[in-house]
mmCIF file of C-alpha atoms and ligand atoms in Angstrom:
data_model
loop_
_atom_site.group_PDB
_atom_site.id
_atom_site.type_symbol
_atom_site.label_atom_id
_atom_site.label_comp_id
_atom_site.label_asym_id
_atom_site.label_seq_id
_atom_site.Cartn_x
_atom_site.Cartn_y
_atom_site.Cartn_z
ATOM 1 C CA MET A 1 -93.580 104.107 -16.553
ATOM 2 C CA LYS A 2 -92.506 101.550 -13.979
ATOM 3 C CA LYS A 3 -95.347 99.407 -12.650
ATOM 4 C CA ILE A 4 -95.894 99.654 -8.898
ATOM 5 C CA ALA A 5 -96.731 96.398 -7.096
ATOM 6 C CA LEU A 6 -98.077 96.252 -3.554
ATOM 7 C CA ILE A 7 -97.211 93.042 -1.703
ATOM 8 C CA THR A 8 -99.009 92.479 1.611
ATOM 9 C CA GLY A 9 -97.281 89.946 3.851
ATOM 10 C CA ILE A 10 -93.888 91.119 2.595
ATOM 11 C CA SER A 11 -92.120 89.606 5.632
ATOM 12 C CA GLY A 12 -93.431 86.142 4.852
ATOM 13 C CA GLN A 13 -91.960 83.386 2.689
ATOM 14 C CA ASP A 14 -93.860 84.215 -0.488
ATOM 15 C CA GLY A 15 -93.484 87.944 0.052
ATOM 16 C CA ALA A 16 -89.702 87.607 -0.209
ATOM 17 C CA TYR A 17 -89.720 85.386 -3.315
ATOM 18 C CA LEU A 18 -92.355 87.548 -5.056
ATOM 19 C CA ALA A 19 -90.485 90.793 -4.247
ATOM 20 C CA LYS A 20 -87.339 89.320 -5.816
ATOM 21 C CA LEU A 21 -89.236 88.225 -8.900
ATOM 22 C CA LEU A 22 -90.997 91.558 -9.431
ATOM 23 C CA LEU A 23 -87.757 93.540 -8.920
ATOM 24 C CA SER A 24 -86.165 91.415 -11.642
ATOM 25 C CA LYS A 25 -89.067 92.481 -13.869
ATOM 26 C CA ASN A 26 -88.360 96.139 -13.131
ATOM 27 C CA TYR A 27 -91.354 96.802 -10.872
ATOM 28 C CA THR A 28 -91.283 99.299 -7.981
ATOM 29 C CA VAL A 29 -92.186 97.101 -5.055
ATOM 30 C CA VAL A 30 -94.061 98.453 -2.082
ATOM 31 C CA GLY A 31 -94.003 95.977 0.821
ATOM 32 C CA ALA A 32 -96.774 96.205 3.326
ATOM 33 C CA ASP A 33 -95.548 95.212 6.734
ATOM 34 C CA ARG A 34 -97.040 95.316 10.205
ATOM 35 C CA ARG A 35 -94.822 96.704 12.921
ATOM 36 C CA SER A 36 -92.900 94.005 14.745
ATOM 37 C CA ALA A 37 -90.430 93.921 17.597
ATOM 38 C CA ARG A 38 -88.811 90.906 15.954
ATOM 39 C CA ASP A 39 -86.423 91.001 13.006
ATOM 40 C CA ASP A 40 -89.020 90.311 10.373
ATOM 41 C CA LYS A 41 -86.852 91.302 7.378
ATOM 42 C CA TRP A 42 -84.459 88.339 7.470
ATOM 43 C CA ARG A 43 -86.093 86.681 4.475
ATOM 44 C CA LEU A 44 -85.757 89.819 2.366
ATOM 45 C CA ARG A 45 -82.164 90.106 3.467
ATOM 46 C CA LYS A 46 -81.450 86.505 2.627
ATOM 47 C CA LEU A 47 -82.672 87.093 -0.952
ATOM 48 C CA GLY A 48 -80.701 90.411 -1.161
ATOM 49 C CA VAL A 49 -83.757 92.609 -1.660
ATOM 50 C CA GLU A 50 -84.262 94.289 1.712
ATOM 51 C CA ASN A 51 -82.953 97.664 0.563
ATOM 52 C CA LYS A 52 -84.603 97.548 -2.863
ATOM 53 C CA ILE A 53 -88.220 97.770 -1.747
ATOM 54 C CA ILE A 54 -90.296 100.496 -0.096
ATOM 55 C CA ILE A 55 -91.706 99.337 3.243
ATOM 56 C CA GLU A 56 -95.042 100.763 4.424
ATOM 57 C CA ASP A 57 -96.778 100.202 7.723
ATOM 58 C CA PHE A 58 -99.781 97.989 7.233
ATOM 59 C CA GLU A 59 -102.119 96.063 9.470
ATOM 60 C CA LEU A 60 -104.897 94.172 7.728
ATOM 61 C CA SER A 61 -107.442 94.955 10.441
ATOM 62 C CA GLU A 62 -106.919 98.725 10.041
ATOM 63 C CA ILE A 63 -108.829 99.995 7.010
ATOM 64 C CA THR A 64 -107.339 103.475 7.333
ATOM 65 C CA GLN A 65 -103.860 102.063 6.684
ATOM 66 C CA ILE A 66 -105.101 100.326 3.577
ATOM 67 C CA ILE A 67 -106.671 103.516 2.313
ATOM 68 C CA ARG A 68 -103.469 105.467 3.053
ATOM 69 C CA ILE A 69 -101.292 103.189 0.922
ATOM 70 C CA PHE A 70 -103.644 103.214 -2.089
ATOM 71 C CA ASN A 71 -103.778 107.025 -1.921
ATOM 72 C CA LYS A 72 -100.030 107.387 -1.650
ATOM 73 C CA TYR A 73 -99.100 105.191 -4.624
ATOM 74 C CA LYS A 74 -100.780 104.521 -7.966
ATOM 75 C CA ILE A 75 -100.604 100.756 -7.609
ATOM 76 C CA SER A 76 -100.893 98.559 -10.713
ATOM 77 C CA GLU A 77 -100.926 95.145 -9.045
ATOM 78 C CA VAL A 78 -101.797 94.027 -5.541
ATOM 79 C CA TYR A 79 -100.613 90.677 -4.229
ATOM 80 C CA ASN A 80 -102.488 89.948 -1.010
ATOM 81 C CA LEU A 81 -100.246 87.440 0.737
ATOM 82 C CA ALA A 82 -100.827 88.677 4.313
ATOM 83 C CA ALA A 83 -102.703 86.279 6.509
ATOM 84 C CA GLN A 84 -102.625 84.389 9.759
ATOM 85 C CA SER A 85 -101.407 81.427 7.691
ATOM 86 C CA PHE A 86 -100.898 78.616 10.188
ATOM 87 C CA VAL A 87 -103.773 76.100 10.395
ATOM 88 C CA GLY A 88 -102.699 74.987 13.900
ATOM 89 C CA SER A 89 -102.924 78.557 15.311
ATOM 90 C CA SER A 90 -106.269 79.138 13.694
ATOM 91 C CA PHE A 91 -107.845 76.627 16.110
ATOM 92 C CA LEU A 92 -106.397 78.595 19.036
ATOM 93 C CA ASN A 93 -107.204 82.043 17.548
ATOM 94 C CA PRO A 94 -110.271 81.556 15.387
ATOM 95 C CA ILE A 95 -111.652 85.083 15.738
ATOM 96 C CA SER A 96 -108.487 86.995 14.904
ATOM 97 C CA THR A 97 -107.756 84.533 12.081
ATOM 98 C CA SER A 98 -111.195 85.242 10.566
ATOM 99 C CA ASP A 99 -110.676 88.967 10.992
ATOM 100 C CA VAL A 100 -107.321 89.018 9.254
ATOM 101 C CA THR A 101 -107.359 86.087 6.837
ATOM 102 C CA GLY A 102 -111.027 86.484 5.882
ATOM 103 C CA LEU A 103 -112.317 90.015 6.507
ATOM 104 C CA GLY A 104 -108.928 91.562 5.696
ATOM 105 C CA VAL A 105 -109.535 90.729 2.041
ATOM 106 C CA LEU A 106 -112.910 92.353 2.055
ATOM 107 C CA ARG A 107 -111.323 95.528 3.496
ATOM 108 C CA ILE A 108 -108.805 95.724 0.668
ATOM 109 C CA LEU A 109 -111.392 95.041 -2.017
ATOM 110 C CA GLU A 110 -113.776 97.646 -0.612
ATOM 111 C CA VAL A 111 -110.952 100.170 -0.744
ATOM 112 C CA ILE A 112 -110.074 99.178 -4.337
ATOM 113 C CA ARG A 113 -113.759 99.392 -5.349
ATOM 114 C CA ASN A 114 -113.890 103.003 -4.194
ATOM 115 C CA LEU A 115 -110.668 104.091 -5.869
ATOM 116 C CA LYS A 116 -110.588 106.219 -9.050
ATOM 117 C CA TYR A 117 -108.011 103.883 -10.539
ATOM 118 C CA LYS A 118 -108.393 100.070 -10.633
ATOM 119 C CA PRO A 119 -105.395 97.937 -9.664
ATOM 120 C CA LYS A 120 -105.343 94.228 -10.438
ATOM 121 C CA PHE A 121 -105.696 92.082 -7.361
ATOM 122 C CA TYR A 122 -104.243 88.627 -6.527
ATOM 123 C CA GLN A 123 -105.627 86.685 -3.531
ATOM 124 C CA ALA A 124 -103.558 83.928 -1.898
ATOM 125 C CA SER A 125 -106.151 81.183 -1.635
ATOM 126 C CA SER A 126 -105.325 77.769 -0.167
ATOM 127 C CA SER A 127 -105.775 74.084 -0.933
ATOM 128 C CA GLU A 128 -106.901 73.822 2.697
ATOM 129 C CA MET A 129 -110.289 75.046 1.380
ATOM 130 C CA PHE A 130 -110.716 71.502 -0.091
ATOM 131 C CA GLY A 131 -110.249 70.233 3.503
ATOM 132 C CA ASP A 132 -111.756 66.837 3.988
ATOM 133 C CA VAL A 133 -111.437 66.274 0.289
ATOM 134 C CA LEU A 134 -114.512 65.227 -1.694
ATOM 135 C CA GLU A 135 -112.505 64.036 -4.696
ATOM 136 C CA SER A 136 -108.889 63.418 -5.562
ATOM 137 C CA PRO A 137 -106.955 65.000 -7.237
ATOM 138 C CA GLN A 138 -108.569 68.394 -6.560
ATOM 139 C CA THR A 139 -109.449 70.531 -9.603
ATOM 140 C CA MET A 140 -111.201 73.904 -10.059
ATOM 141 C CA LYS A 141 -114.442 71.914 -10.131
ATOM 142 C CA THR A 142 -113.903 70.038 -6.835
ATOM 143 C CA PRO A 143 -116.332 71.198 -4.110
ATOM 144 C CA PHE A 144 -114.800 72.858 -1.116
ATOM 145 C CA ASN A 145 -115.071 71.229 2.333
ATOM 146 C CA PRO A 146 -113.008 73.291 4.791
ATOM 147 C CA VAL A 147 -112.300 71.851 8.248
ATOM 148 C CA SER A 148 -110.358 74.603 10.081
ATOM 149 C CA PRO A 149 -110.945 78.267 11.016
ATOM 150 C CA TYR A 150 -108.067 79.079 8.646
ATOM 151 C CA ALA A 151 -109.619 77.276 5.700
ATOM 152 C CA ILE A 152 -113.087 78.760 6.361
ATOM 153 C CA SER A 153 -111.543 82.269 6.455
ATOM 154 C CA LYS A 154 -109.688 81.599 3.204
ATOM 155 C CA LEU A 155 -112.911 80.383 1.618
ATOM 156 C CA PHE A 156 -114.662 83.593 2.609
ATOM 157 C CA ALA A 157 -111.789 85.533 1.047
ATOM 158 C CA HIS A 158 -111.875 83.377 -2.058
ATOM 159 C CA TYR A 159 -115.593 83.912 -2.685
ATOM 160 C CA THR A 160 -115.260 87.624 -1.901
ATOM 161 C CA THR A 161 -112.548 87.891 -4.557
ATOM 162 C CA ILE A 162 -114.794 86.161 -7.104
ATOM 163 C CA ASN A 163 -117.774 88.329 -6.072
ATOM 164 C CA TYR A 164 -115.823 91.575 -6.601
ATOM 165 C CA ARG A 165 -114.791 90.357 -10.059
ATOM 166 C CA LYS A 166 -118.353 89.540 -11.058
ATOM 167 C CA ALA A 167 -120.268 92.341 -9.267
ATOM 168 C CA TYR A 168 -117.881 95.231 -10.008
ATOM 169 C CA ASP A 169 -115.972 94.041 -13.042
ATOM 170 C CA LEU A 170 -112.621 94.289 -11.234
ATOM 171 C CA PHE A 171 -109.542 92.291 -12.238
ATOM 172 C CA THR A 172 -109.471 90.133 -9.135
ATOM 173 C CA VAL A 173 -108.076 86.608 -9.142
ATOM 174 C CA SER A 174 -107.455 83.873 -6.690
ATOM 175 C CA GLY A 175 -104.625 81.319 -6.859
ATOM 176 C CA ILE A 176 -105.478 78.122 -5.020
ATOM 177 C CA CYS A 177 -102.015 77.221 -3.937
ATOM 178 C CA PHE A 178 -101.140 73.837 -2.539
ATOM 179 C CA ASN A 179 -98.421 73.708 0.097
ATOM 180 C CA HIS A 180 -95.222 75.351 -1.031
ATOM 181 C CA GLU A 181 -91.995 75.385 0.911
ATOM 182 C CA SER A 182 -88.418 76.625 0.846
ATOM 183 C CA PRO A 183 -85.542 77.418 3.198
ATOM 184 C CA LEU A 184 -87.573 80.593 4.004
ATOM 185 C CA ARG A 185 -90.657 78.682 5.221
ATOM 186 C CA GLY A 186 -91.820 79.445 8.777
ATOM 187 C CA GLU A 187 -90.440 76.937 11.267
ATOM 188 C CA ASP A 188 -93.893 75.917 12.554
ATOM 189 C CA PHE A 189 -94.789 74.295 9.274
ATOM 190 C CA ILE A 190 -93.931 70.620 9.138
ATOM 191 C CA THR A 191 -91.327 70.635 6.350
ATOM 192 C CA ARG A 192 -89.214 73.343 7.909
ATOM 193 C CA LYS A 193 -89.862 71.909 11.365
ATOM 194 C CA ILE A 194 -88.306 68.632 10.136
ATOM 195 C CA THR A 195 -85.270 70.266 8.459
ATOM 196 C CA THR A 196 -84.535 72.632 11.333
ATOM 197 C CA GLY A 197 -85.211 69.871 13.876
ATOM 198 C CA LEU A 198 -82.848 67.352 12.263
ATOM 199 C CA SER A 199 -80.207 70.117 11.901
ATOM 200 C CA LYS A 200 -80.427 70.968 15.582
ATOM 201 C CA ILE A 201 -80.187 67.326 16.550
ATOM 202 C CA LYS A 202 -77.112 67.003 14.311
ATOM 203 C CA ALA A 203 -75.618 70.111 15.964
ATOM 204 C CA GLY A 204 -76.299 68.680 19.427
ATOM 205 C CA ILE A 205 -78.733 71.444 20.447
ATOM 206 C CA LEU A 206 -81.876 69.338 20.365
ATOM 207 C CA ASP A 207 -82.391 65.801 21.640
ATOM 208 C CA CYS A 208 -85.599 64.805 19.987
ATOM 209 C CA LEU A 209 -88.100 66.351 17.561
ATOM 210 C CA GLU A 210 -91.766 66.021 18.438
ATOM 211 C CA VAL A 211 -94.331 65.914 15.645
ATOM 212 C CA GLY A 212 -97.994 65.093 15.046
ATOM 213 C CA ASN A 213 -99.663 63.063 12.286
ATOM 214 C CA ILE A 214 -96.858 61.678 10.116
ATOM 215 C CA ASP A 215 -99.258 59.903 7.796
ATOM 216 C CA ALA A 216 -100.795 63.176 6.529
ATOM 217 C CA LYS A 217 -100.209 63.621 2.798
ATOM 218 C CA ARG A 218 -99.440 66.849 1.004
ATOM 219 C CA ASP A 219 -98.663 68.079 -2.464
ATOM 220 C CA TRP A 220 -95.467 70.068 -1.732
ATOM 221 C CA GLY A 221 -93.926 72.444 -4.228
ATOM 222 C CA PHE A 222 -91.229 75.131 -4.160
ATOM 223 C CA ALA A 223 -92.355 78.676 -3.198
ATOM 224 C CA GLY A 224 -90.131 80.289 -5.877
ATOM 225 C CA ASP A 225 -92.120 78.463 -8.580
ATOM 226 C CA TYR A 226 -95.495 79.430 -7.022
ATOM 227 C CA VAL A 227 -94.881 83.186 -6.937
ATOM 228 C CA HIS A 228 -94.104 82.998 -10.650
ATOM 229 C CA ALA A 229 -97.576 81.542 -11.258
ATOM 230 C CA MET A 230 -99.094 84.385 -9.119
ATOM 231 C CA TRP A 231 -97.436 86.995 -11.365
ATOM 232 C CA LEU A 232 -98.538 85.146 -14.512
ATOM 233 C CA MET A 233 -102.145 85.229 -13.316
ATOM 234 C CA LEU A 234 -102.092 89.014 -13.254
ATOM 235 C CA GLN A 235 -100.589 89.252 -16.739
ATOM 236 C CA GLN A 236 -103.472 87.438 -18.445
ATOM 237 C CA LYS A 237 -106.140 89.238 -20.541
ATOM 238 C CA LYS A 238 -108.968 87.533 -18.638
ATOM 239 C CA ALA A 239 -109.195 87.372 -14.854
ATOM 240 C CA ARG A 240 -109.681 83.835 -13.664
ATOM 241 C CA ASP A 241 -108.730 81.571 -10.805
ATOM 242 C CA TYR A 242 -106.152 78.773 -11.003
ATOM 243 C CA ILE A 243 -104.842 75.822 -9.028
ATOM 244 C CA ILE A 244 -101.102 75.902 -8.376
ATOM 245 C CA ALA A 245 -99.755 72.470 -7.467
ATOM 246 C CA THR A 246 -97.231 69.818 -8.462
ATOM 247 C CA GLY A 247 -99.665 66.938 -8.887
ATOM 248 C CA LYS A 248 -97.508 64.653 -6.633
ATOM 249 C CA MET A 249 -98.361 63.738 -3.071
ATOM 250 C CA TYR A 250 -96.124 62.443 -0.223
ATOM 251 C CA THR A 251 -96.569 61.687 3.449
ATOM 252 C CA VAL A 252 -94.863 63.600 6.230
ATOM 253 C CA ARG A 253 -93.097 60.336 7.009
ATOM 254 C CA GLN A 254 -91.688 60.272 3.460
ATOM 255 C CA PHE A 255 -90.452 63.852 3.905
ATOM 256 C CA ILE A 256 -88.647 62.841 7.079
ATOM 257 C CA ASN A 257 -87.138 59.725 5.503
ATOM 258 C CA GLU A 258 -85.891 61.689 2.502
ATOM 259 C CA SER A 259 -84.461 64.411 4.708
ATOM 260 C CA LEU A 260 -82.571 61.932 6.978
ATOM 261 C CA LYS A 261 -80.136 61.242 4.090
ATOM 262 C CA TYR A 262 -78.647 64.715 4.298
ATOM 263 C CA PHE A 263 -77.803 64.328 8.001
ATOM 264 C CA ASP A 264 -76.167 60.935 7.798
ATOM 265 C CA PHE A 265 -78.731 59.570 10.248
ATOM 266 C CA ASP A 266 -79.193 55.801 9.891
ATOM 267 C CA ALA A 267 -82.479 55.295 11.671
ATOM 268 C CA TYR A 268 -85.574 53.038 11.805
ATOM 269 C CA TRP A 269 -89.219 53.554 12.766
ATOM 270 C CA THR A 270 -90.645 51.487 15.576
ATOM 271 C CA GLY A 271 -93.906 51.430 17.607
ATOM 272 C CA LYS A 272 -97.455 52.195 16.496
ATOM 273 C CA ASN A 273 -99.695 55.288 16.328
ATOM 274 C CA GLU A 274 -98.776 57.790 19.056
ATOM 275 C CA ASN A 275 -96.036 55.493 20.313
ATOM 276 C CA GLU A 276 -94.253 55.469 16.977
ATOM 277 C CA LYS A 277 -90.716 56.851 17.061
ATOM 278 C CA LEU A 278 -87.580 57.133 14.932
ATOM 279 C CA VAL A 279 -84.503 55.565 16.516
ATOM 280 C CA LEU A 280 -80.839 55.870 15.546
ATOM 281 C CA LYS A 281 -79.327 52.425 14.744
ATOM 282 C CA LYS A 282 -75.924 53.228 16.237
ATOM 283 C CA ASN A 283 -77.029 54.051 19.790
ATOM 284 C CA ASN A 284 -80.828 53.403 19.971
ATOM 285 C CA LYS A 285 -81.392 57.107 20.647
ATOM 286 C CA THR A 286 -84.893 58.374 19.766
ATOM 287 C CA ILE A 287 -84.625 61.412 17.507
ATOM 288 C CA ILE A 288 -88.259 61.835 16.478
ATOM 289 C CA LYS A 289 -91.373 60.946 18.415
ATOM 290 C CA ILE A 290 -95.098 61.623 18.281
ATOM 291 C CA ASN A 291 -96.685 64.174 20.555
ATOM 292 C CA LYS A 292 -100.468 64.338 20.408
ATOM 293 C CA LYS A 293 -100.181 68.068 21.105
ATOM 294 C CA PHE A 294 -99.427 68.446 17.385
ATOM 295 C CA TYR A 295 -102.519 66.577 16.231
ATOM 296 C CA ARG A 296 -105.141 68.913 14.773
ATOM 297 C CA PRO A 297 -108.720 68.925 16.264
ATOM 298 C CA ASN A 298 -109.767 68.345 12.658
ATOM 299 C CA GLU A 299 -107.162 66.963 10.285
ATOM 300 C CA VAL A 300 -106.831 67.361 6.544
ATOM 301 C CA GLU A 301 -105.524 63.895 5.750
ATOM 302 C CA LYS A 302 -104.504 64.436 2.132
ATOM 303 C CA LEU A 303 -104.236 67.132 -0.509
ATOM 304 C CA LEU A 304 -103.306 66.590 -4.128
ATOM 305 C CA GLY A 305 -103.749 69.258 -6.804
ATOM 306 C CA ASP A 306 -104.437 68.939 -10.516
ATOM 307 C CA ALA A 307 -102.821 72.005 -12.134
ATOM 308 C CA SER A 308 -103.082 70.758 -15.731
ATOM 309 C CA LEU A 309 -105.232 73.728 -16.821
ATOM 310 C CA THR A 310 -102.788 76.153 -15.152
ATOM 311 C CA LYS A 311 -99.858 74.519 -16.944
ATOM 312 C CA LYS A 312 -101.633 74.749 -20.277
ATOM 313 C CA GLN A 313 -103.105 78.248 -20.039
ATOM 314 C CA LEU A 314 -100.343 80.012 -18.100
ATOM 315 C CA LYS A 315 -97.499 77.950 -19.626
ATOM 316 C CA TRP A 316 -96.315 77.381 -16.066
ATOM 317 C CA LYS A 317 -94.684 74.339 -14.588
ATOM 318 C CA PRO A 318 -92.930 73.621 -11.293
ATOM 319 C CA SER A 319 -89.137 73.367 -11.641
ATOM 320 C CA VAL A 320 -88.344 71.717 -8.295
ATOM 321 C CA ASN A 321 -89.553 68.205 -7.525
ATOM 322 C CA PHE A 322 -90.065 66.639 -4.081
ATOM 323 C CA LYS A 323 -86.599 65.142 -3.774
ATOM 324 C CA ASN A 324 -84.916 68.415 -4.757
ATOM 325 C CA LEU A 325 -87.160 70.408 -2.429
ATOM 326 C CA VAL A 326 -86.151 68.202 0.507
ATOM 327 C CA LYS A 327 -82.520 68.472 -0.508
ATOM 328 C CA ILE A 328 -82.558 72.268 -0.801
ATOM 329 C CA MET A 329 -84.290 72.706 2.570
ATOM 330 C CA SER A 330 -82.176 70.132 4.421
ATOM 331 C CA LEU A 331 -78.843 71.400 3.133
ATOM 332 C CA SER A 332 -79.804 75.001 3.838
ATOM 333 C CA ASP A 333 -80.700 74.284 7.508
ATOM 334 C CA LEU A 334 -77.706 71.943 7.908
ATOM 335 C CA GLU A 335 -75.486 74.931 7.014
ATOM 336 C CA VAL A 336 -77.344 77.327 9.321
ATOM 337 C CA TYR A 337 -77.059 75.093 12.401
ATOM 338 C CA ASN A 338 -73.790 73.265 11.721
ATOM 339 C CA ARG A 339 -71.392 76.080 10.695
HETATM 340 P P1 NDP B 1 -96.260 83.510 5.930
HETATM 341 O O1 NDP B 1 -96.935 83.067 7.179
HETATM 342 O O2 NDP B 1 -94.802 83.248 5.762
HETATM 343 O O3 NDP B 1 -96.508 85.073 5.733
HETATM 344 C C1 NDP B 1 -97.707 85.684 6.138
HETATM 345 C C2 NDP B 1 -97.503 87.188 6.132
HETATM 346 O O4 NDP B 1 -98.711 87.846 6.552
HETATM 347 C C3 NDP B 1 -96.420 87.713 7.065
HETATM 348 O O5 NDP B 1 -95.699 88.692 6.424
HETATM 349 C C4 NDP B 1 -97.202 88.242 8.250
HETATM 350 O O6 NDP B 1 -96.539 89.249 8.961
HETATM 351 C C5 NDP B 1 -98.390 88.855 7.514
HETATM 352 N N1 NDP B 1 -99.509 89.134 8.399
HETATM 353 C C6 NDP B 1 -100.089 88.304 9.268
HETATM 354 N N2 NDP B 1 -101.061 88.931 9.961
HETATM 355 C C7 NDP B 1 -101.093 90.177 9.453
HETATM 356 C C8 NDP B 1 -101.887 91.299 9.763
HETATM 357 N N3 NDP B 1 -102.832 91.289 10.713
HETATM 358 N N4 NDP B 1 -101.677 92.480 9.109
HETATM 359 C C9 NDP B 1 -100.728 92.517 8.125
HETATM 360 N N5 NDP B 1 -99.913 91.487 7.818
HETATM 361 C C10 NDP B 1 -100.098 90.332 8.491
HETATM 362 O O7 NDP B 1 -97.070 82.876 4.696
HETATM 363 P P2 NDP B 1 -96.542 82.441 3.261
HETATM 364 O O8 NDP B 1 -95.663 83.462 2.710
HETATM 365 O O9 NDP B 1 -96.141 81.016 3.330
HETATM 366 O O10 NDP B 1 -97.915 82.459 2.442
HETATM 367 C C11 NDP B 1 -98.375 83.629 1.786
HETATM 368 C C12 NDP B 1 -99.892 83.544 1.641
HETATM 369 O O11 NDP B 1 -100.282 82.378 0.929
HETATM 370 C C13 NDP B 1 -100.640 83.469 2.979
HETATM 371 O O12 NDP B 1 -101.835 84.202 2.856
HETATM 372 C C14 NDP B 1 -100.965 81.970 3.114
HETATM 373 O O13 NDP B 1 -102.090 81.775 3.883
HETATM 374 C C15 NDP B 1 -101.158 81.612 1.646
HETATM 375 N N6 NDP B 1 -100.903 80.215 1.344
HETATM 376 C C16 NDP B 1 -99.663 79.708 1.648
HETATM 377 C C17 NDP B 1 -99.376 78.418 1.319
HETATM 378 C C18 NDP B 1 -98.033 77.841 1.587
HETATM 379 O O14 NDP B 1 -97.883 76.591 1.503
HETATM 380 N N7 NDP B 1 -97.031 78.614 1.922
HETATM 381 C C19 NDP B 1 -100.376 77.523 0.689
HETATM 382 C C20 NDP B 1 -101.623 78.205 0.374
HETATM 383 C C21 NDP B 1 -101.878 79.484 0.706
HETATM 384 P P3 NDP B 1 -95.680 88.931 10.328
HETATM 385 O O15 NDP B 1 -94.302 88.579 9.790
HETATM 386 O O16 NDP B 1 -95.740 90.218 11.014
HETATM 387 O O17 NDP B 1 -96.371 87.840 11.023
HETATM 388 P P1 GDP B 2 -100.884 72.849 6.374
HETATM 389 O O1 GDP B 2 -101.151 71.837 5.288
HETATM 390 O O2 GDP B 2 -101.112 74.230 5.945
HETATM 391 O O3 GDP B 2 -101.563 72.530 7.660
HETATM 392 O O4 GDP B 2 -99.270 72.789 6.631
HETATM 393 P P2 GDP B 2 -98.407 72.209 7.805
HETATM 394 O O5 GDP B 2 -97.028 72.108 7.323
HETATM 395 O O6 GDP B 2 -98.640 72.973 9.048
HETATM 396 O O7 GDP B 2 -99.016 70.730 8.056
HETATM 397 C C1 GDP B 2 -98.992 69.780 7.026
HETATM 398 C C2 GDP B 2 -99.425 68.461 7.620
HETATM 399 O O8 GDP B 2 -98.410 67.944 8.489
HETATM 400 C C3 GDP B 2 -100.713 68.512 8.424
HETATM 401 O O9 GDP B 2 -101.527 67.441 8.027
HETATM 402 C C4 GDP B 2 -100.253 68.374 9.851
HETATM 403 O O10 GDP B 2 -101.158 67.727 10.718
HETATM 404 C C5 GDP B 2 -99.044 67.439 9.639
HETATM 405 N N1 GDP B 2 -98.097 67.498 10.779
HETATM 406 C C6 GDP B 2 -97.667 66.438 11.460
HETATM 407 N N2 GDP B 2 -96.883 66.840 12.448
HETATM 408 C C7 GDP B 2 -96.866 68.179 12.450
HETATM 409 C C8 GDP B 2 -96.178 69.132 13.254
HETATM 410 O O11 GDP B 2 -95.512 68.823 14.199
HETATM 411 N N3 GDP B 2 -96.373 70.453 12.895
HETATM 412 C C9 GDP B 2 -97.128 70.812 11.824
HETATM 413 N N4 GDP B 2 -97.230 72.099 11.462
HETATM 414 N N5 GDP B 2 -97.764 69.908 11.065
HETATM 415 C C10 GDP B 2 -97.611 68.618 11.335
#
């Protein structure tokens, strides 16, 4: 019998990579998708899986839709990737973020608890839960210290996932993923904002890219590697939570500097703090500048994960390092905007 996997957030970055992975493992993939006027299937198309999955209407705030899907299919594994996933937006929309990113998980787990059959459940937790970090690198023992509505909602979801495992003996796990990127990453996130921004400047359709805190540090990995760890977590005998990270940390500035190489931009940084800018040597044109609009009301200055236990127990390791990640993303966007 083919296993049936339900992926919520199928239209997102991880949804596409995970769908591709599960199809390659002969799963039937049901993709839960909220109705959208936009073309939200472009990622699935890009990976060549759009017509290989079953799409079902799904809105995380509508419990009846969740019940309907679980009654329609005998689902073996649930990957809950749906969320309002952008930290910046969560400050503007804290209530809807909490409803979807936090309470949404409780809705799914309540439905699962009341089912006759018991699917395994994966929750997409986030390194943002470590927030204003209390130790570095962060391990499974590091206390959480969230500093955004997004992170607080994710923490609620994380503890709810643990509670349903302990209280009801369900196979529910939570992967604490550090930032993971790809050419399919949303364009609001800084990595993709940089690679699309530089591509547009190169193509002459953007003058200058505006960014926020370029000294923020992140542990950036490749999304394709991270969905593999998610799948591994649901194949274990024992349900437990893991950190998924590369163990290397870089600044936004380093990401920009590394990316510049692929656009043949010879440029230098000048100025301080919010007056800092990146200027082309050949004509003194500013191509990147700081706009305080992109500062967060509460910033997470640095995140660095220790995934040594994950590597040992799941026999998982990231295959794409920082330099390769920047290369893959830069070349992909260069092609999109400079055909
Ligand atoms: P994306 O933002 O690319 O995808 C989020 C998905 O959730 C989209 O398909 C979106 O649909 C869907 N969604 C949003 N709101 C609702 C809703 N109300 N009902 C149903 N679906 C909804 O995120 P990623 O793929 O990058 O990340 C996957 C998960 O992992 C997210 O939960 C994210 O918070 C978490 N995570 C991601 C990290 C990363 O670095 N990428 C790091 C740590 C955790 P739509 O297209 O309609 O907006
Ligand atoms: P996050 O770690 O989930 O918040 O992922 P993001 O890619 O959105 O942000 C990573 C870091 O980049 C954060 O510390 C941001 O403050 C910083 N950053 C600096 N400039 C920008 C910007 O213009 N957009 C975004 N999204 N982040 C920025």
